[in-house]
XYZ file of C-alpha atoms in Angstrom:
453
model
C -3.401 -8.587 8.144
C -0.338 -10.748 7.467
C -1.173 -10.793 3.745
C -1.689 -7.030 3.689
C 1.449 -6.515 5.749
C 3.507 -8.638 3.394
C 2.117 -7.092 0.219
C 2.378 -3.449 1.268
C 6.127 -3.082 1.306
C 8.882 -1.463 -0.714
C 7.077 -2.209 -3.968
C 4.645 0.588 -3.119
C 6.501 2.665 -0.550
C 9.769 2.950 -2.490
C 9.549 1.265 -5.892
C 6.551 3.305 -7.048
C 8.621 6.490 -6.860
C 11.242 5.115 -9.219
C 8.625 3.777 -11.643
C 6.683 7.062 -11.612
C 9.836 8.954 -12.571
C 10.295 6.617 -15.560
C 6.731 5.861 -16.683
C 4.668 8.905 -15.778
C 0.913 9.026 -14.984
C 0.203 5.863 -17.010
C 1.653 3.895 -14.079
C -1.873 4.061 -12.616
C -3.089 1.776 -15.422
C -0.209 -0.625 -14.813
C -1.234 -0.967 -11.165
C -4.879 -1.411 -12.162
C -4.160 -4.164 -14.717
C -1.814 -6.013 -12.365
C -4.381 -5.649 -9.601
C -6.992 -7.379 -11.759
C -4.545 -10.219 -12.438
C -3.831 -10.450 -8.704
C -7.565 -10.723 -8.014
C -7.921 -13.830 -10.184
C -4.764 -15.357 -8.723
C -6.151 -14.869 -5.225
C -9.472 -16.441 -6.142
C -7.638 -19.424 -7.651
C -5.708 -19.725 -4.395
C -8.934 -19.470 -2.413
C -10.495 -22.389 -4.257
C -7.378 -24.494 -3.692
C -7.209 -23.620 -0.003
C -10.868 -24.495 0.535
C -10.245 -27.803 -1.258
C -7.516 -28.707 1.250
C -6.160 -26.230 3.821
C -2.461 -26.858 4.424
C 0.537 -24.933 5.746
C 2.447 -26.029 2.631
C 0.017 -23.963 0.547
C 0.638 -23.823 -3.207
C 3.628 -26.155 -2.975
C 1.284 -28.943 -1.912
C -1.297 -27.935 -4.527
C 1.354 -27.952 -7.258
C 2.446 -31.410 -6.138
C -1.130 -32.722 -6.043
C -2.473 -31.280 -9.300
C 0.624 -30.843 -11.500
C 3.255 -33.277 -10.233
C 6.039 -33.759 -7.650
C 8.501 -31.770 -9.753
C 6.116 -28.802 -9.794
C 5.861 -28.809 -6.010
C 9.624 -28.878 -5.734
C 10.155 -26.109 -8.311
C 7.383 -23.837 -7.026
C 8.627 -24.161 -3.453
C 12.131 -23.102 -4.388
C 10.892 -20.300 -6.683
C 8.778 -18.980 -3.824
C 11.864 -19.117 -1.643
C 13.858 -17.242 -4.301
C 11.155 -14.581 -4.406
C 11.210 -13.973 -0.672
C 14.960 -14.327 -0.327
C 15.523 -11.575 -2.891
C 12.580 -9.551 -1.590
C 14.204 -9.615 1.825
C 17.388 -8.231 0.294
C 15.320 -5.427 -1.271
C 13.552 -4.728 2.028
C 16.689 -4.431 4.147
C 18.183 -2.271 1.383
C 15.134 -0.009 1.662
C 15.724 0.200 5.414
C 19.206 1.525 4.692
C 17.801 4.108 2.256
C 15.126 5.264 4.725
C 17.575 5.604 7.615
C 19.726 7.901 5.457
C 16.849 10.423 5.733
C 17.937 11.043 9.351
C 21.560 9.886 9.229
C 22.940 10.686 5.762
C 26.490 9.758 6.793
C 25.582 6.306 8.123
C 26.616 3.570 5.649
C 23.637 1.839 4.063
C 24.905 -1.628 4.930
C 24.963 -0.877 8.670
C 21.233 -0.175 8.799
C 20.526 -3.206 6.624
C 22.517 -5.458 8.962
C 20.785 -4.071 12.061
C 17.374 -4.738 10.511
C 18.377 -8.314 9.712
C 19.488 -8.983 13.301
C 16.240 -7.635 14.794
C 13.908 -9.535 12.449
C 15.869 -12.773 12.710
C 15.620 -12.602 16.494
C 11.863 -12.021 16.390
C 11.217 -14.921 14.001
C 13.370 -17.341 15.986
C 11.631 -16.635 19.302
C 8.032 -17.687 18.618
C 5.220 -17.731 16.078
C 3.027 -15.762 18.459
C 5.563 -12.940 18.739
C 5.845 -12.849 14.945
C 2.053 -12.659 14.606
C 1.715 -9.864 17.169
C 4.548 -7.824 15.655
C 3.296 -8.320 12.107
C -0.249 -7.354 13.104
C 0.895 -4.024 14.518
C 3.275 -3.411 11.623
C 0.345 -3.926 9.252
C -1.909 -1.652 11.316
C 0.668 1.159 11.120
C 0.960 0.770 7.340
C -2.778 0.659 6.776
C -3.387 3.731 8.949
C -0.588 5.587 7.162
C -2.013 4.808 3.729
C -5.539 5.736 4.834
C -4.163 9.024 6.156
C -2.361 9.596 2.859
C -5.546 8.850 0.898
C -7.650 11.211 3.045
C -5.106 14.035 3.118
C -4.239 13.587 -0.561
C -7.875 13.619 -1.634
C -8.447 16.798 0.377
C -5.439 18.463 -1.252
C -6.620 17.478 -4.746
C -10.210 18.645 -4.192
C -9.014 21.973 -2.802
C -6.399 22.382 -5.563
C -3.840 23.065 -2.849
C -0.288 24.184 -3.514
C 2.342 21.629 -2.515
C 5.646 23.423 -2.586
C 5.893 25.095 -5.995
C 3.280 22.821 -7.608
C -0.498 22.699 -7.515
C -2.495 19.511 -6.973
C -5.193 18.684 -9.479
C -6.358 16.673 -12.473
C -4.108 18.681 -14.776
C -1.115 16.685 -13.506
C -2.461 13.642 -15.373
C -1.792 15.179 -18.763
C 0.662 18.014 -18.078
C 4.432 17.631 -18.203
C 4.547 15.519 -21.350
C 1.083 13.934 -21.300
C -0.386 10.758 -19.819
C 2.215 8.621 -21.593
C 5.290 10.877 -21.516
C 7.698 8.011 -22.135
C 5.493 6.035 -24.549
C 3.500 2.798 -24.422
C 6.639 0.652 -24.462
C 7.960 2.082 -21.191
C 4.528 1.652 -19.617
C 4.618 -2.045 -20.542
C 8.146 -2.331 -19.161
C 6.855 -1.188 -15.770
C 4.603 -4.242 -15.450
C 7.202 -6.566 -13.943
C 8.057 -4.078 -11.226
C 4.364 -3.560 -10.491
C 3.782 -7.324 -10.278
C 6.581 -7.414 -7.704
C 4.712 -4.770 -5.723
C 1.688 -7.099 -5.503
C 3.827 -9.994 -4.278
C 2.909 -11.598 -0.924
C -0.854 -11.522 -1.353
C -0.531 -15.311 -1.535
C 0.518 -15.238 2.142
C -3.144 -15.971 2.936
C -2.563 -19.484 1.643
C 0.595 -19.946 3.714
C -1.144 -18.933 6.948
C -4.274 -21.016 6.266
C -2.670 -24.109 7.768
C -2.196 -22.274 11.084
C -5.695 -20.754 11.156
C -8.318 -22.159 13.535
C -11.175 -22.277 11.011
C -9.741 -21.823 7.489
C -12.946 -22.751 5.628
C -14.724 -19.838 7.266
C -11.882 -17.354 7.594
C -9.981 -17.737 4.303
C -12.767 -16.656 1.873
C -13.366 -13.513 3.927
C -9.638 -12.852 4.162
C -9.081 -13.286 0.423
C -11.970 -11.034 -0.614
C -10.990 -8.332 1.865
C -7.297 -8.468 0.943
C -8.065 -8.103 -2.773
C -10.170 -4.955 -2.533
C -8.013 -3.370 0.157
C -4.818 -3.946 -1.795
C -6.454 -2.571 -4.949
C -7.667 0.514 -3.088
C -4.355 1.141 -1.384
C -2.224 0.546 -4.470
C -4.262 2.066 -7.280
C -5.642 4.817 -5.046
C -2.243 5.781 -3.678
C -0.525 5.867 -7.080
C -3.391 7.875 -8.570
C -3.118 10.436 -5.783
C 0.665 10.633 -6.206
C 0.129 11.563 -9.846
C -2.553 14.141 -8.988
C -0.620 15.737 -6.130
C 2.724 16.373 -7.846
C 4.144 16.236 -11.374
C 5.341 12.710 -12.134
C 8.918 13.911 -12.575
C 8.995 15.194 -8.987
C 9.485 11.635 -7.729
C 12.604 9.470 -7.701
C 13.886 6.134 -6.478
C 16.057 7.815 -3.846
C 13.135 8.594 -1.544
C 9.684 7.195 -0.810
C 7.044 9.085 -2.847
C 4.939 9.292 0.334
C 7.780 11.113 2.050
C 8.240 13.346 -1.007
C 4.622 14.526 -0.829
C 4.493 15.103 2.933
C 7.919 16.747 3.054
C 6.787 19.295 0.442
C 3.742 20.253 2.499
C 6.034 22.277 4.709
C 4.560 20.977 7.979
C 7.417 20.360 10.450
C 8.017 16.715 11.262
C 5.440 15.267 8.842
C 8.026 14.038 6.355
C 10.063 12.424 9.126
C 6.938 10.744 10.553
C 6.034 9.281 7.163
C 9.610 8.102 6.712
C 9.290 6.235 10.020
C 6.128 4.591 8.729
C 7.709 3.402 5.488
C 10.633 2.126 7.550
C 8.244 -0.115 9.528
C 6.705 -1.172 6.199
C 10.042 -2.509 4.994
C 10.625 -4.298 8.313
C 7.132 -5.779 8.145
C 7.481 -7.216 4.658
C 10.900 -8.687 5.447
C 9.396 -10.156 8.623
C 6.713 -11.874 6.540
C 9.350 -13.250 4.195
C 11.276 -14.976 6.975
C 8.025 -16.454 8.294
C 6.910 -17.790 4.907
C 10.229 -19.187 3.719
C 10.752 -21.011 6.992
C 7.528 -22.935 6.492
C 8.010 -23.581 2.786
C 11.532 -24.916 3.302
C 10.309 -27.179 6.108
C 7.650 -28.569 3.750
C 10.317 -29.248 1.111
C 12.765 -30.743 3.607
C 10.165 -33.210 4.860
C 10.100 -34.657 1.351
C 13.854 -34.659 0.898
C 13.693 -31.716 -1.546
C 15.677 -29.302 0.611
C 18.662 -29.721 2.952
C 17.574 -31.660 6.046
C 18.721 -28.786 8.251
C 15.965 -26.553 6.871
C 13.300 -28.886 8.232
C 14.273 -28.526 11.874
C 11.600 -27.226 14.253
C 12.125 -25.705 17.684
C 10.135 -26.514 20.816
C 8.130 -23.344 20.165
C 7.124 -24.652 16.726
C 9.464 -22.289 14.890
C 11.122 -23.781 11.756
C 14.440 -22.259 12.688
C 16.420 -24.239 10.107
C 14.590 -22.695 7.151
C 14.659 -19.234 8.708
C 18.430 -19.394 9.232
C 18.916 -20.706 5.683
C 17.040 -17.709 4.221
C 18.888 -15.284 6.484
C 22.166 -16.357 4.860
C 20.931 -14.809 1.604
C 20.037 -11.648 3.515
C 23.648 -11.539 4.736
C 24.755 -11.598 1.093
C 22.390 -8.658 0.594
C 24.157 -6.771 3.379
C 27.479 -7.390 1.610
C 26.001 -6.092 -1.674
C 24.838 -2.988 0.187
C 28.471 -2.426 1.063
C 29.832 -2.814 -2.473
C 26.973 -1.698 -4.787
C 24.486 0.222 -2.600
C 22.803 2.017 -5.516
C 22.197 -1.080 -7.675
C 21.278 -3.765 -5.159
C 17.591 -2.775 -4.824
C 16.913 -3.007 -8.567
C 18.828 -6.280 -8.893
C 16.963 -7.866 -5.985
C 13.473 -6.827 -7.126
C 14.110 -7.958 -10.700
C 15.140 -11.477 -9.624
C 12.394 -11.639 -7.000
C 9.828 -11.012 -9.734
C 10.683 -14.400 -11.238
C 9.484 -16.048 -8.058
C 6.263 -14.019 -8.025
C 5.436 -14.867 -11.634
C 6.147 -18.582 -11.139
C 4.043 -18.715 -7.962
C 1.082 -17.071 -9.676
C 1.463 -19.390 -12.675
C 1.442 -22.477 -10.471
C -1.712 -21.339 -8.672
C -3.549 -20.720 -11.945
C -2.493 -24.037 -13.482
C -3.268 -25.999 -10.302
C -6.753 -24.490 -10.164
C -7.471 -25.551 -13.747
C -6.361 -29.095 -12.863
C -8.617 -29.050 -9.804
C -11.529 -27.978 -11.981
C -10.843 -30.795 -14.466
C -10.574 -33.355 -11.643
C -13.954 -32.185 -10.343
C -15.452 -32.527 -13.826
C -14.254 -36.150 -13.892
C -15.961 -36.776 -10.561
C -12.706 -37.329 -8.669
C -13.396 -34.555 -6.145
C -15.935 -31.869 -5.280
C -15.156 -28.243 -6.070
C -15.505 -25.868 -3.093
C -18.337 -23.332 -3.166
C -15.738 -20.537 -3.153
C -14.554 -20.645 -6.776
C -12.445 -18.690 -9.208
C -14.818 -16.665 -11.425
C -14.669 -17.234 -15.174
C -12.447 -20.303 -14.943
C -10.871 -21.695 -17.115
C -10.975 -18.729 -19.516
C -9.769 -16.223 -16.928
C -6.881 -18.589 -16.152
C -5.730 -18.495 -19.766
C -6.016 -14.706 -19.990
C -3.992 -14.127 -16.818
C -1.369 -16.709 -17.857
C -0.978 -14.905 -21.200
C -0.583 -11.624 -19.315
C 2.144 -13.112 -17.102
C 3.955 -14.383 -20.204
C 3.849 -10.830 -21.608
C 5.383 -9.495 -18.399
C 8.316 -11.912 -18.698
C 8.768 -11.060 -22.379
C 8.851 -7.312 -21.732
C 11.480 -7.718 -19.008
C 14.068 -8.484 -21.664
C 13.762 -4.936 -23.026
C 14.361 -3.188 -19.704
C 17.988 -2.631 -18.616
C 16.981 -3.023 -14.944
C 14.510 -5.915 -15.217
C 16.905 -7.671 -17.595
C 18.668 -9.051 -14.526
C 15.766 -11.489 -14.188
C 16.292 -12.738 -17.756
C 19.979 -13.254 -17.073
C 19.144 -15.171 -13.904
C 16.476 -17.356 -15.531
C 18.745 -20.001 -17.171
C 20.911 -20.178 -14.050
C 17.865 -20.722 -11.839
C 16.507 -23.351 -14.241
C 19.796 -25.304 -14.233
C 20.018 -25.213 -10.437
C 16.410 -26.428 -10.119
C 16.973 -29.321 -12.541
C 20.184 -30.362 -10.791
C 18.545 -30.081 -7.388
C 15.530 -32.127 -8.494
C 17.707 -34.952 -9.807
C 19.816 -34.905 -6.663
C 16.757 -35.005 -4.411
C 15.266 -37.916 -6.382
C 18.521 -39.850 -6.085
C 18.629 -39.106 -2.359
C 15.043 -40.268 -1.838
C 15.643 -43.426 -3.878
C 18.707 -44.274 -1.816
C 16.807 -43.631 1.383
C 13.925 -45.879 0.294
C 16.352 -48.693 -0.653
C 18.121 -48.458 2.698
C 14.792 -48.505 4.500
C 13.646 -51.555 2.525
C 16.913 -53.394 3.268
C 16.553 -52.603 6.966
C 12.966 -53.897 6.957
C 14.059 -57.128 5.214
C 16.817 -57.628 7.758
C 14.381 -57.178 10.650
C 11.938 -59.634 9.104
C 14.728 -62.210 8.560
C 15.953 -61.813 12.144
C 12.403 -62.294 13.418
C 12.006 -65.532 11.427
C 15.292 -66.915 12.815
């Protein structure tokens, strides 16, 4: 439920509306292709988790199978993903609240959401788990309701406002590819962002009672549920209304229900998508707190981020991430209409790097097993290593296409800056660890000398 709760966020509930208005009905194929890639990434993660369950998740797997530098880089890229995703989520909260209070500044709602979620995460892990479970339940029930109602409207060819639901919406209004193949390819990075957080299963495995039994079931169920919810929902959106009826200023779910003309339905759905944004941001604070603690324990993050409370809450990492969310609140004050696109574009870099690390680490695990150094778990990635190479090539295509999109181009601009910061941070952390080891060795020598005397 945590994985589903994290994955079903603004990428689907808000971002899909903007992408539909740009791409058209072909967005369904984009979600399908990215969903297939996500399936193989999840199965690679599953094999790694069953090899060695750990709360550090893919950071530890990157360190074990690729190298220390890979663990460091993947941990910080995962943090970048969730830090920027959190900015997007609290921005979405501000957009949703405007549905009821159009005169309320967007940054006020974003700041209020940050305060509530920060409080919840700092109190206890149990409270986070309970809240996230119910958040996820609300989202799942809402999507199921949308799928059932939407399917009924399509089958009955019902009128929704001035438009009629039906298969004709797939090809009407400019065709299946109204903006061309190029624009459809440009949508891939945004769609990959929508699938982000499915790897949360790996993060939570270290705090699960019986991961070897639970994780395979969780991974398989998450994959098909996410595929059904994402592909099914986007397909129904296209069938229910013309693709140009949607926009990035309102959740497409709200657009559909508001046009039904039933009093209060649009407002109810807006409340649901509001909880969806809170849920995903809640997951981000949880995950980054644990990843930063894992990095801090190895001297690869500021020591403050490794601090743990008596209730086993890594409050240092959570507070560190929340500082970025505060910057997001400030951006909501100055550039409220651009901050969502900027945040999701940069966050996509973290998603792509995380998926790449998982695929590469799984191939290294497979090679180590072939050399007799370890035993591969029974739960394996299908088609490996060939499926690894295909998905890695697909991810490279996604990065390449981002350079041609004026919105996603923010990620390309950020890439060299992120790379320089990672290199500088890695060298600094190595120097710090070396100095620490030398001081420890000197202290040990002094103790031994004092003992002899």
